[in-house]
Coordinates of C-alpha atoms in Angstrom, one line a residue:
Chain A
X65 CA 19.3 20.0 -10.4
X66 CA 22.2 20.0 -8.0
X67 CA 21.1 18.7 -4.6
X68 CA 23.6 19.5 -2.7
X69 CA 22.3 23.3 -2.7
X70 CA 19.4 22.4 -1.4
X71 CA 19.3 23.8 2.5
X72 CA 18.2 21.5 4.8
X73 CA 15.0 19.1 5.9
X74 CA 14.1 19.1 10.0
X75 CA 14.6 15.2 10.3
X76 CA 16.0 14.9 7.0
X77 CA 19.5 14.2 8.6
X78 CA 22.0 12.3 10.8
X79 CA 22.0 14.9 14.0
X80 CA 18.2 15.0 13.2
X81 CA 17.4 18.2 15.5
X82 CA 13.5 17.5 15.9
X83 CA 13.2 14.0 15.7
X84 CA 13.9 12.4 19.8
X85 CA 16.7 9.4 19.7
X86 CA 14.1 7.5 21.2
X87 CA 11.4 7.4 18.1
X88 CA 13.8 4.1 16.5
X89 CA 16.5 5.6 12.9
X90 CA 13.4 4.2 10.3
X91 CA 11.3 6.8 10.3
X92 CA 13.3 9.6 8.7
X93 CA 11.2 12.7 6.8
X94 CA 12.0 11.0 3.0
X95 CA 9.9 8.1 4.0
X96 CA 7.1 10.2 5.0
X97 CA 7.7 12.0 2.0
X98 CA 7.9 8.5 0.1
X99 CA 4.6 7.5 0.5
X100 CA 3.0 9.7 -0.5
X101 CA 6.0 10.1 -3.9
X102 CA 3.9 6.9 -4.6
X103 CA 0.9 8.5 -4.5
X104 CA 1.4 10.6 -6.9
X105 CA -0.8 10.6 -10.3
X106 CA -3.7 9.2 -7.6
X107 CA -6.9 9.2 -6.3
X108 CA -7.5 10.0 -2.7
X109 CA -11.0 9.1 -2.1
X110 CA -13.1 9.9 1.2
X111 CA -15.0 6.1 2.2
X112 CA -17.2 5.5 5.1
X113 CA -17.7 1.9 5.7
X114 CA -16.0 -1.0 4.5
X115 CA -17.6 -1.9 1.4
X116 CA -17.3 1.4 -0.3
X117 CA -13.3 0.9 0.8
X118 CA -13.6 -2.0 -1.5
X119 CA -15.7 -0.1 -4.0
X120 CA -12.7 3.1 -4.1
X121 CA -10.2 0.0 -5.1
X122 CA -11.6 -1.8 -7.0
X123 CA -11.9 1.6 -9.2
X124 CA -8.3 2.0 -8.5
X125 CA -7.7 4.3 -6.4
X126 CA -4.5 4.7 -5.0
X127 CA -6.0 5.4 -1.0
X128 CA -8.4 5.5 0.9
X129 CA -9.5 8.3 3.0
X130 CA -11.5 6.7 6.2
X131 CA -14.1 9.0 7.7
X132 CA -17.2 8.9 9.3
X133 CA -19.0 11.0 7.5
X134 CA -18.3 13.2 4.4
X135 CA -17.7 16.5 4.2
X136 CA -21.1 17.3 2.1
X137 CA -23.0 14.9 6.1
X138 CA -20.5 17.0 7.8
X139 CA -21.9 20.6 6.8
X140 CA -25.0 19.3 6.0
X141 CA -25.6 17.5 9.5
X142 CA -23.2 20.2 11.3
X143 CA -22.2 19.8 15.3
X144 CA -19.0 19.0 16.0
X145 CA -16.8 16.2 14.4
X146 CA -14.3 14.6 15.6
X147 CA -11.7 12.0 14.3
X148 CA -12.9 8.5 13.6
X149 CA -14.5 5.6 16.0
X150 CA -10.5 3.4 15.1
X151 CA -13.5 0.1 14.7
X152 CA -14.3 1.4 11.6
X153 CA -11.0 2.3 10.6
X154 CA -9.3 -1.0 12.0
X155 CA -12.6 -2.6 9.7
X156 CA -11.6 -0.7 6.4
X157 CA -7.8 -1.2 7.0
X158 CA -8.7 -5.5 7.2
X159 CA -11.0 -4.9 3.7
X160 CA -8.3 -3.3 1.2
X161 CA -4.7 -3.8 0.9
X162 CA -4.8 0.2 -0.7
X163 CA -3.0 3.3 2.5
X164 CA -5.6 3.5 4.0
X165 CA -5.7 7.5 6.0
X166 CA -7.6 9.4 9.1
X167 CA -8.9 13.1 10.2
X168 CA -7.3 14.5 13.0
X169 CA -8.7 17.7 14.5
X170 CA -6.3 20.2 13.8
X171 CA -4.1 20.6 16.7
X172 CA -5.4 17.7 17.9
X173 CA -2.5 15.6 19.2
X174 CA -4.0 12.9 20.9
X175 CA -6.3 11.8 18.5
X176 CA -3.4 12.0 16.0
X177 CA -1.7 9.1 18.8
X178 CA -4.3 6.9 17.9
X179 CA -4.9 7.2 14.3
X180 CA -1.0 6.0 14.4
X181 CA -1.2 2.7 16.9
X182 CA -4.3 2.1 14.8
X183 CA -1.6 2.2 12.2
X184 CA -3.0 3.9 9.7
X185 CA -0.6 5.2 6.5
X186 CA -1.3 8.4 6.8
X187 CA -3.2 11.0 8.8
X188 CA -5.0 14.3 7.1
X189 CA -5.0 16.6 10.1
X190 CA -7.9 18.3 8.6
X191 CA -9.8 22.1 8.8
X192 CA -13.3 19.6 7.3
X193 CA -13.3 18.7 11.7
X194 CA -14.0 21.0 14.1
X195 CA -10.4 22.6 15.0
X196 CA -9.5 21.4 18.3
X197 CA -6.8 24.0 18.8
X198 CA -7.6 27.0 16.5
X199 CA -3.9 28.8 17.3
X200 CA -2.0 25.6 17.2
X201 CA -1.4 22.7 15.1
X202 CA -0.1 19.3 15.5
X203 CA 3.8 18.9 16.6
X204 CA 4.0 16.1 13.7
X205 CA 8.2 15.7 14.2
X206 CA 6.9 13.8 17.0
X207 CA 5.3 10.9 14.8
X208 CA 6.5 7.6 12.7
X209 CA 2.4 8.5 10.7
X210 CA 3.4 10.4 8.2
X211 CA 0.6 13.2 7.8
X212 CA -1.3 15.5 5.3
X213 CA -2.4 19.4 5.7
X214 CA -4.4 21.7 3.9
X215 CA -2.9 25.0 2.7
X216 CA -4.7 28.6 0.5
X217 CA -1.7 29.9 -0.3
X218 CA 2.8 29.3 -0.1
X219 CA 3.1 30.3 3.8
X220 CA 0.9 28.3 5.2
X221 CA 1.9 25.2 3.0
X222 CA 5.3 26.1 4.4
X223 CA 4.3 26.8 8.1
X224 CA 2.5 23.4 7.9
X225 CA 5.9 21.6 6.3
X226 CA 8.5 23.3 8.6
X227 CA 5.9 21.3 11.2
X228 CA 6.2 18.2 9.8
X229 CA 3.4 17.3 7.6
X230 CA 5.4 15.4 4.8
X231 CA 3.0 15.7 1.9
X232 CA 0.5 19.6 1.4
X233 CA -3.2 19.1 -0.4
X234 CA -5.4 22.4 -0.9
X235 CA -8.1 23.0 1.4
X236 CA -10.0 23.8 -1.0
X237 CA -13.8 23.9 0.3
X238 CA -14.7 20.6 1.4
X239 CA -18.3 19.1 0.7
X240 CA -19.8 21.8 -2.1
X241 CA -19.0 19.8 -5.8
X242 CA -17.7 23.6 -6.1
X243 CA -13.8 23.6 -7.1
X244 CA -14.0 26.9 -7.4
X245 CA -11.3 27.3 -4.1
X246 CA -9.2 24.4 -5.2
X247 CA -8.6 26.0 -8.1
X248 CA -7.7 29.2 -6.3
X249 CA -5.4 27.6 -3.5
X250 CA -3.6 25.6 -6.3
X251 CA -3.0 29.1 -8.4
X252 CA -2.2 30.8 -5.3
X253 CA 0.2 28.1 -4.7
X254 CA 1.7 27.7 -8.4
X255 CA 1.9 31.7 -9.0
X256 CA 4.2 31.9 -6.1
X257 CA 6.3 30.0 -6.7
X258 CA 7.0 30.6 -9.8
X259 CA 7.4 34.6 -8.5
X260 CA 9.0 33.2 -6.3
X261 CA 11.2 31.1 -9.0
X262 CA 11.9 34.4 -10.5
X263 CA 13.0 37.0 -7.5
X264 CA 16.6 37.9 -6.7
X265 CA 18.2 35.6 -4.0
X266 CA 19.1 39.2 -1.4
X267 CA 15.0 39.6 -2.0
X268 CA 13.8 36.5 -0.6
X269 CA 14.4 37.2 3.3
X270 CA 11.9 40.2 2.7
X271 CA 9.3 37.7 1.1
X272 CA 9.8 34.7 3.5
X273 CA 8.6 37.2 6.2
X274 CA 6.1 38.3 3.9
X275 CA 4.5 35.8 3.3
X276 CA 5.1 34.3 6.7
X277 CA 7.2 31.3 6.4
X278 CA 10.5 29.5 7.3
X279 CA 13.9 31.3 5.3
X280 CA 15.0 27.8 4.6
X281 CA 12.1 25.8 3.5
X282 CA 11.6 29.2 1.2
X283 CA 14.9 29.3 -0.1
X284 CA 14.7 24.9 -1.0
X285 CA 10.8 26.1 -2.4
X286 CA 13.0 28.8 -5.5
X287 CA 15.9 25.9 -6.2
X288 CA 12.9 23.8 -6.4
X289 CA 10.9 25.4 -8.3
X290 CA 7.8 23.7 -6.4
X291 CA 6.8 22.5 -3.0
X292 CA 9.8 20.4 -1.5
X293 CA 6.8 17.6 -0.7
X294 CA 3.6 16.0 -3.2
X295 CA 0.7 18.4 -3.7
X296 CA -2.8 16.7 -4.2
X297 CA -6.0 19.2 -5.1
X298 CA -8.2 18.8 -2.0
X299 CA -12.0 20.2 -2.2
X300 CA -15.0 20.8 -3.8
X301 CA -13.5 18.3 -7.5
X302 CA -16.8 16.6 -8.2
X303 CA -15.9 15.1 -12.2
X304 CA -12.8 13.2 -13.8
X305 CA -12.8 17.3 -15.4
X306 CA -12.3 18.5 -12.7
X307 CA -9.9 16.4 -11.3
X308 CA -8.0 16.8 -15.3
X309 CA -7.7 20.8 -14.4
X310 CA -6.0 20.2 -10.9
X311 CA -3.6 17.8 -12.2
X312 CA -3.6 20.1 -15.2
X313 CA -2.9 23.0 -13.5
X314 CA -0.1 21.9 -11.6
X315 CA -1.1 18.7 -9.1
X316 CA 0.6 15.5 -7.8
X317 CA -2.2 13.4 -7.5
X318 CA -5.8 13.9 -6.1
X319 CA -8.5 13.7 -3.1
X320 CA -12.5 13.8 -3.9
X321 CA -14.4 13.6 -1.0
X322 CA -18.7 14.0 -1.3
X323 CA -18.4 14.0 -5.1
X324 CA -18.5 10.1 -5.0
X325 CA -20.8 8.4 -3.1
X326 CA -22.6 11.8 -2.9
X327 CA -23.3 10.8 -6.6
X328 CA -25.4 9.2 -8.9
X329 CA -23.3 6.1 -9.7
X330 CA -20.2 5.8 -7.0
X331 CA -18.6 3.1 -8.8
X332 CA -18.4 4.0 -12.6
X333 CA -17.5 8.2 -11.2
X334 CA -14.8 6.5 -9.1
X335 CA -13.9 4.8 -12.3
X336 CA -13.8 8.0 -14.6
X337 CA -11.6 10.2 -12.0
X338 CA -9.1 7.6 -11.6
X339 CA -8.7 7.4 -15.8
X340 CA -9.0 11.8 -15.5
X341 CA -5.9 11.4 -13.2
X342 CA -4.0 9.0 -15.8
X343 CA -5.1 11.1 -18.5
X344 CA -5.5 14.5 -17.2
X345 CA -3.7 16.1 -20.4
X346 CA -6.1 13.2 -23.3
X347 CA -9.0 14.9 -23.9
X348 CA -10.1 12.7 -26.0
X349 CA -9.8 10.0 -22.6
X350 CA -12.2 13.1 -21.2
X351 CA -14.2 12.8 -23.0
X352 CA -14.6 9.0 -23.0
X353 CA -14.6 8.7 -19.5
X354 CA -16.8 11.4 -18.7
X355 CA -19.6 10.1 -20.6
X356 CA -23.1 9.0 -19.5
X357 CA -22.3 8.8 -15.4
X358 CA -25.2 9.4 -14.6
X359 CA -26.1 12.6 -11.5
X360 CA -22.6 14.4 -9.9
X361 CA -23.6 15.5 -7.0
X362 CA -25.8 18.6 -5.5
X363 CA -23.4 21.5 -6.2
X364 CA -23.3 24.5 -2.9
X365 CA -22.6 28.3 -4.0
X366 CA -20.6 29.0 -2.0
X367 CA -21.3 33.1 -2.7
X368 CA -24.1 32.2 -0.4
X369 CA -22.9 33.6 2.9
X370 CA -24.9 30.7 5.1
X371 CA -22.5 28.9 3.7
X372 CA -19.7 28.2 6.6
X373 CA -16.3 28.5 5.0
X374 CA -14.1 25.8 6.7
X375 CA -10.9 26.8 5.0
X376 CA -11.0 30.2 7.1
X377 CA -10.9 27.8 9.9
X378 CA -6.6 27.8 10.0
X379 CA -3.7 29.7 9.5
Chain B
X253 CA 20.2 6.5 -27.8
X254 CA 18.3 4.3 -25.7
X255 CA 15.0 5.2 -25.8
X256 CA 14.2 3.8 -21.8
X257 CA 9.9 4.2 -21.3
X258 CA 8.3 4.1 -17.5
X259 CA 5.3 3.0 -17.6
X260 CA 3.6 6.9 -16.2
X261 CA 0.4 4.7 -15.2
X262 CA 0.7 6.4 -11.5
X263 CA 3.5 6.4 -8.3
X264 CA 7.2 7.3 -9.3
X265 CA 7.3 7.4 -13.2
X266 CA 8.3 11.3 -12.7
X267 CA 10.9 10.8 -10.2
X268 CA 12.5 7.3 -12.4
X269 CA 12.7 10.2 -15.8
X270 CA 14.3 12.8 -13.3
X271 CA 16.9 9.9 -12.4
X272 CA 17.7 9.5 -15.6
X273 CA 17.6 13.1 -16.8
X274 CA 21.2 13.9 -14.3
X275 CA 22.3 11.3 -15.5
X276 CA 21.5 12.2 -19.2
X277 CA 19.6 9.7 -20.7
X278 CA 15.6 10.4 -22.0
X279 CA 12.9 9.1 -20.6
X280 CA 9.8 8.4 -22.2
X281 CA 6.2 8.0 -20.4
X282 CA 4.0 4.9 -21.6
X283 CA 0.7 5.4 -20.9
X284 CA -1.0 3.4 -23.8
X285 CA 0.3 0.6 -26.0
X286 CA 1.4 1.8 -28.5
X287 CA 3.3 3.9 -27.0
X288 CA 5.5 0.8 -26.4
X289 CA 7.3 0.7 -29.6
X290 CA 10.1 1.5 -30.6
X291 CA 11.3 0.9 -26.5
X292 CA 14.6 -0.4 -25.9
X293 CA 13.7 -1.1 -22.9
X294 CA 10.8 0.5 -20.1
X295 CA 10.8 0.7 -16.2
X296 CA 7.7 0.2 -13.9
X297 CA 8.2 2.7 -10.9
X298 CA 6.5 2.5 -7.7
X299 CA 3.3 3.5 -7.2
X300 CA -0.3 1.1 -6.0
X301 CA 0.3 -2.3 -7.7
X302 CA -3.5 -2.4 -7.4
X303 CA -4.2 0.8 -8.9
X304 CA -1.5 0.2 -12.0
X305 CA -3.0 -2.8 -12.0
X306 CA -6.6 -1.5 -12.5
X307 CA -5.0 0.9 -15.4
X308 CA -3.5 -0.8 -16.8
X309 CA -6.9 -2.8 -17.2
X310 CA -8.3 -0.6 -19.0
X311 CA -6.6 0.7 -21.5
X312 CA -5.5 -3.5 -22.3
X313 CA -2.1 -3.4 -21.3
X314 CA -1.1 -6.1 -20.5
X315 CA -0.6 -8.1 -23.4
X316 CA 1.3 -5.3 -24.7
X317 CA 3.6 -5.1 -21.7
X318 CA 4.1 -9.0 -21.6
X319 CA 4.5 -9.1 -24.9
X320 CA 7.4 -6.0 -23.9
X321 CA 8.9 -8.4 -21.2
X322 CA 8.6 -12.0 -24.3
X323 CA 10.6 -9.9 -26.3
X324 CA 13.9 -10.1 -23.8
X325 CA 14.1 -5.7 -23.5
X326 CA 16.0 -4.8 -20.6
X327 CA 12.9 -4.3 -18.4
X328 CA 13.0 -3.1 -14.4
X329 CA 10.2 -3.5 -11.5
X330 CA 10.8 -1.0 -8.8
X331 CA 8.4 -2.0 -5.7
X332 CA 5.3 -2.3 -8.0
X333 CA 6.9 -2.8 -10.4
X334 CA 8.6 -5.9 -8.5
X335 CA 5.0 -7.2 -8.0
X336 CA 4.0 -7.0 -11.3
X337 CA 6.8 -8.8 -12.9
X338 CA 7.0 -11.8 -10.4
X339 CA 5.6 -14.8 -11.3
X340 CA 3.8 -15.5 -8.2
X341 CA 2.7 -12.7 -5.2
X342 CA 0.4 -13.3 -2.2
X343 CA -0.7 -10.9 0.0
X344 CA -2.8 -8.8 -2.4
X345 CA -6.1 -7.9 -2.2
X346 CA -9.2 -9.9 -2.5
X347 CA -9.1 -11.0 -6.1
X348 CA -6.4 -10.8 -6.9
X349 CA -4.6 -8.6 -9.5
X350 CA -3.0 -9.3 -12.5
X351 CA 0.4 -9.7 -13.4
X352 CA 2.6 -9.3 -16.3
X353 CA 5.1 -12.0 -15.2
X354 CA 7.9 -12.9 -16.2
X355 CA 10.2 -12.7 -12.8
X356 CA 10.8 -16.4 -11.3
X357 CA 9.9 -16.3 -7.8
X358 CA 7.4 -15.8 -5.6
X359 CA 6.9 -12.0 -3.8
X360 CA 5.5 -10.8 -0.5
X361 CA 3.2 -8.1 -1.5
X362 CA 2.8 -5.6 1.2
X363 CA 5.6 -7.5 3.9
X364 CA 6.6 -5.2 5.1
X365 CA 3.6 -3.9 6.8
X366 CA 1.6 -0.4 7.1
X367 CA 3.5 3.1 6.7
X368 CA 4.7 2.9 9.7
X369 CA 6.7 -0.3 9.6
X370 CA 8.6 1.6 6.0
X371 CA 12.0 2.4 7.0
X372 CA 14.8 3.3 5.1
X373 CA 18.7 1.3 6.0
X374 CA 21.7 0.5 4.2
X375 CA 21.9 -2.1 1.7
X376 CA 25.0 -4.3 1.3
X377 CA 25.1 -4.4 -2.5
X378 CA 28.5 -6.2 -3.8
X379 CA 27.6 -6.5 -7.5
X380 CA 26.6 -3.2 -8.5
X381 CA 29.9 -0.9 -6.5
X382 CA 31.5 -4.0 -8.8
X383 CA 30.1 -3.6 -11.9
X384 CA 29.3 0.9 -11.4
X385 CA 31.8 1.9 -9.1
X386 CA 31.0 3.5 -5.8
X387 CA 30.8 2.3 -1.8
X388 CA 29.2 -0.9 -1.7
X389 CA 26.8 -0.4 -0.1
X390 CA 23.1 1.5 -1.2
X391 CA 20.3 3.2 -0.1
X392 CA 17.5 1.5 0.3
X393 CA 14.4 3.3 0.8
X394 CA 10.9 0.7 2.3
X395 CA 8.2 2.4 1.6
X396 CA 5.3 0.3 2.4
X397 CA 7.7 -2.5 0.3
X398 CA 7.3 -5.8 -1.1
X399 CA 10.2 -8.8 -0.2
X400 CA 10.8 -11.7 -2.4
X401 CA 10.7 -15.0 -0.8
X402 CA 11.5 -17.5 -2.1
X403 CA 13.7 -17.6 -6.4
X404 CA 13.7 -19.6 -8.7
X405 CA 16.9 -21.1 -10.0
X406 CA 17.8 -18.7 -13.0
X407 CA 17.6 -15.9 -11.0
X408 CA 20.3 -13.9 -9.6
X409 CA 20.4 -12.5 -6.1
X410 CA 21.6 -8.6 -5.2
X411 CA 21.2 -7.7 -2.2
X412 CA 19.3 -9.0 1.3
X413 CA 18.1 -7.9 4.4
X414 CA 17.7 -8.2 8.0
X415 CA 14.0 -8.2 8.5
X416 CA 13.3 -5.9 11.4
X417 CA 12.3 -6.7 14.2
X418 CA 8.5 -6.1 15.6
X419 CA 7.6 -6.7 11.4
X420 CA 4.4 -8.7 12.1
X421 CA 4.9 -12.6 11.1
X422 CA 4.1 -13.1 7.6
X423 CA 1.6 -16.5 7.8
X424 CA 2.3 -18.0 3.5
X425 CA -1.4 -18.5 2.3
X426 CA -1.1 -19.5 -0.6
X427 CA -3.7 -21.0 -3.3
X428 CA -7.5 -21.3 -1.4
X429 CA -5.4 -20.1 1.8
X430 CA -5.3 -23.7 3.2
X431 CA -2.0 -24.3 3.7
X432 CA -0.1 -21.5 6.2
X433 CA 3.0 -21.1 6.6
X434 CA 4.9 -18.8 9.0
X435 CA 7.7 -17.0 6.1
X436 CA 10.8 -17.7 9.7
X437 CA 14.0 -16.3 7.5
X438 CA 16.2 -13.7 9.4
X439 CA 17.1 -12.0 6.1
X440 CA 14.4 -11.3 2.8
X441 CA 15.8 -10.4 -0.9
X442 CA 15.1 -7.1 -2.2
X443 CA 16.8 -7.3 -4.3
X444 CA 17.6 -10.0 -8.0
X445 CA 18.3 -10.2 -11.6
X446 CA 17.1 -12.8 -13.8
X447 CA 18.5 -12.3 -17.7
X448 CA 17.1 -8.1 -18.7
X449 CA 14.8 -8.7 -15.7
X450 CA 16.1 -6.3 -13.0
X451 CA 14.0 -6.1 -9.9
X452 CA 13.8 -4.4 -6.5
X453 CA 11.8 -3.8 -3.4
X454 CA 13.2 -0.6 -2.6
X455 CA 13.4 3.0 -4.5
X456 CA 15.9 4.0 -6.6
X457 CA 14.3 6.6 -7.8
X458 CA 14.4 8.2 -4.6
X459 CA 17.6 8.8 -3.7
X460 CA 20.8 10.6 -5.5
X461 CA 22.8 7.5 -6.5
X462 CA 21.9 7.1 -9.9
X463 CA 23.5 3.6 -9.7
X464 CA 20.7 1.7 -9.9
X465 CA 20.1 3.5 -13.0
X466 CA 23.2 3.0 -14.5
X467 CA 23.3 -0.9 -14.2
X468 CA 20.2 -0.8 -15.9
X469 CA 21.4 1.0 -19.1
X470 CA 24.7 -0.9 -19.1
X471 CA 21.4 -4.1 -18.9
X472 CA 20.3 -2.4 -22.1
X473 CA 24.0 -2.2 -24.0
X474 CA 24.9 -5.7 -23.3
X475 CA 22.2 -6.7 -24.8
X476 CA 22.0 -4.2 -28.1
X477 CA 25.7 -7.1 -27.6
X478 CA 26.9 -3.2 -29.7
X479 CA 28.4 -0.8 -27.2
X480 CA 26.8 2.7 -27.0
X481 CA 29.0 5.2 -26.6
X482 CA 26.3 7.7 -26.5
X483 CA 26.8 7.7 -22.6
X484 CA 29.9 9.3 -22.1
X485 CA 30.2 8.2 -18.4
X486 CA 33.6 7.8 -18.3
X487 CA 34.9 5.1 -14.8
X488 CA 36.1 8.8 -13.3
X489 CA 34.1 10.5 -13.7
X490 CA 31.9 7.8 -11.8
X491 CA 34.3 7.7 -9.1
X492 CA 34.5 11.3 -7.7
X493 CA 31.0 10.0 -7.6
X494 CA 31.3 7.4 -5.2
X495 CA 29.1 8.3 -2.3
X496 CA 31.3 9.6 1.1
X497 CA 29.3 11.2 2.7
X498 CA 26.5 8.6 5.1
X499 CA 23.3 9.7 4.0
X500 CA 23.8 12.6 1.7
X501 CA 20.7 15.2 1.3
X502 CA 19.3 14.1 -1.3
X503 CA 15.8 13.8 -0.3
X504 CA 12.9 15.3 -2.0
X505 CA 14.1 15.0 -5.4
X506 CA 11.5 17.4 -7.4
X507 CA 12.5 18.7 -10.6

C-alpha cells in the first residue's frame, strides 16, 4: 500500500491546521489513533464501581468504561444521564492499570475538559447520555485526550473523524441486549466501504456529497479499504457469540456495556467474551467458552415502539 | 524463507503483519501453543500487557513461549511485548502478572503515565542507521509506554530518550513496597538488545519506517549463520528509502 497516496488528516503533519500552537506537539493524531490500535482485538467493559473494574481487568478486558449507571439502568430509570462523578472515575483509575475511558454528553465540551483534567485515557462522546447540544458535536481537535464516537453508517463515521474522533464504534442500541442494531450498523459501514472501493474515482465527489462526509476522508477510506481509524462494535452485545459475530463482520474489537454486569455470572461471562474476541474464528473454542455461562441479561425487543432509540439522537 | 510468528492474542498484531508484508515477509498469527512449532522467530506486539497475559494463561501459552525464547530463536517485543520479555516488571496491577522473561532488565509498566501523556518523538538510533541505513533518527511513537529502568551487563542499549517534562515522579517500589526510591535520571532507556532478544518501548509497527523489522529479520539470518538470499533487499534500495522528510504522512497504517 502506497502511504504517500493517502490524503492528509488534520493534525497528522507538522503544520497542523487545527491544533493550536499552545498545545504541546506531542498530542498528534497518530498518538491518539495509536492507543486505539493497541486496543484492537480486545474487549472494553462498562463498569460502575472499582470492584467491577478489577473484575473486568482480571477477566482480561483491554480497557474499562467508568460509568455511574450502565445503559440498561439509564434506559430503565430515565431522566437526564450525565458525565460520571470524577471521584468515581479517579477511584476506578486507581483500582486498575488498564486504560480507563469515560463518557461525556454529545456537544458538552466542558464535561470533556473535566474528563481530560481527571486524566482518563479515552473520552466517549456518547449518545447513551442525554444530548447537551442537538446540533453540534465537540470539536475534538482541541483536546489532548482522544475521543471515540458512535456511528450508524459511513457518512456519520467520517463526520466524527473529521471532528477529531480517533476511534469509531457502532451505535447499536445500548442497554437492550439485542445485537440487531449493531449488526445493521456494522454491515452498513462495511458495505459502504466495499462499494466505495469499487467506485470510479470520478464518482467519489458526488458520493461524498450524498453521504454528507468530507471528500478527503472518503478518498482515504477508499484507498485504505477500511475506516481510517480503529472501529469497534458496541450496543447490544450480550454473549460470546455476539462478540465473535461482530469480529467476523470485520470490527477491530468490542464494547460490552450492560451485557456483563447485568448477567447471572459476570466474572465468567466477562472472561468468555474476552476469549471469544481473541478466538473469534474458531468455533470449537467459541463452543467451549459459551457453555454454562448462566443467565444472559434480559433482552429488549426493539420492535416495541415504546423503546427509545438512543442511536437516533444524533446525526 | 523465514517464517515469522506474531503473537495474535490482542493488540497491534495486524500492524506488525502489514509491516512485515511491506518488506516482503509473511507473518503468521500465533494464538495457541502448537502454532509456535516451525517458526523461525516471534514478534510479541503492543497491546494491553495485562490482557495479553490473561489470554496467554487461558490457553497455557507461557510454558511454550518460555521454551521458544529459551531456544535462542529471535524474539522481538514492542511495548507490551517488552514487558513480557523483561525479567522484572514494576507498576503492575495488584497481584502482578505473569511474564515470559529472558531479557535481563527492569521495566516500569507505565512509565510515561496515562494517554494524555502519550507522545511521539525523534529518537537517535546510530546502531540502527549503521546496520540498516537511512537517517540516524527514527520516529518513536509512545502509547502509554513502558520504559527500561535498569539493564544487566549483557544488554546492549539501542536507544534512550529524555524523560518528558511533567512526567509524574516515578516511585520505584520493589517487592512489597518496603523500599522506595524515585527515578531521578533525566534519560530513560527505550530500546535494547540482548543476544537474539530485541525489545522496544515504542511502536515501529505504527510507522512506515521498516528498518526495525529489517533489523529483526537480520538477527534471524545471523542466527541461522547461512545467509538467506530470499530477502533481496539490496543496499541501494534501502538508501533510496532513506527518509528525507522529517515527518512522513504514514499514519494510520491499516491493511
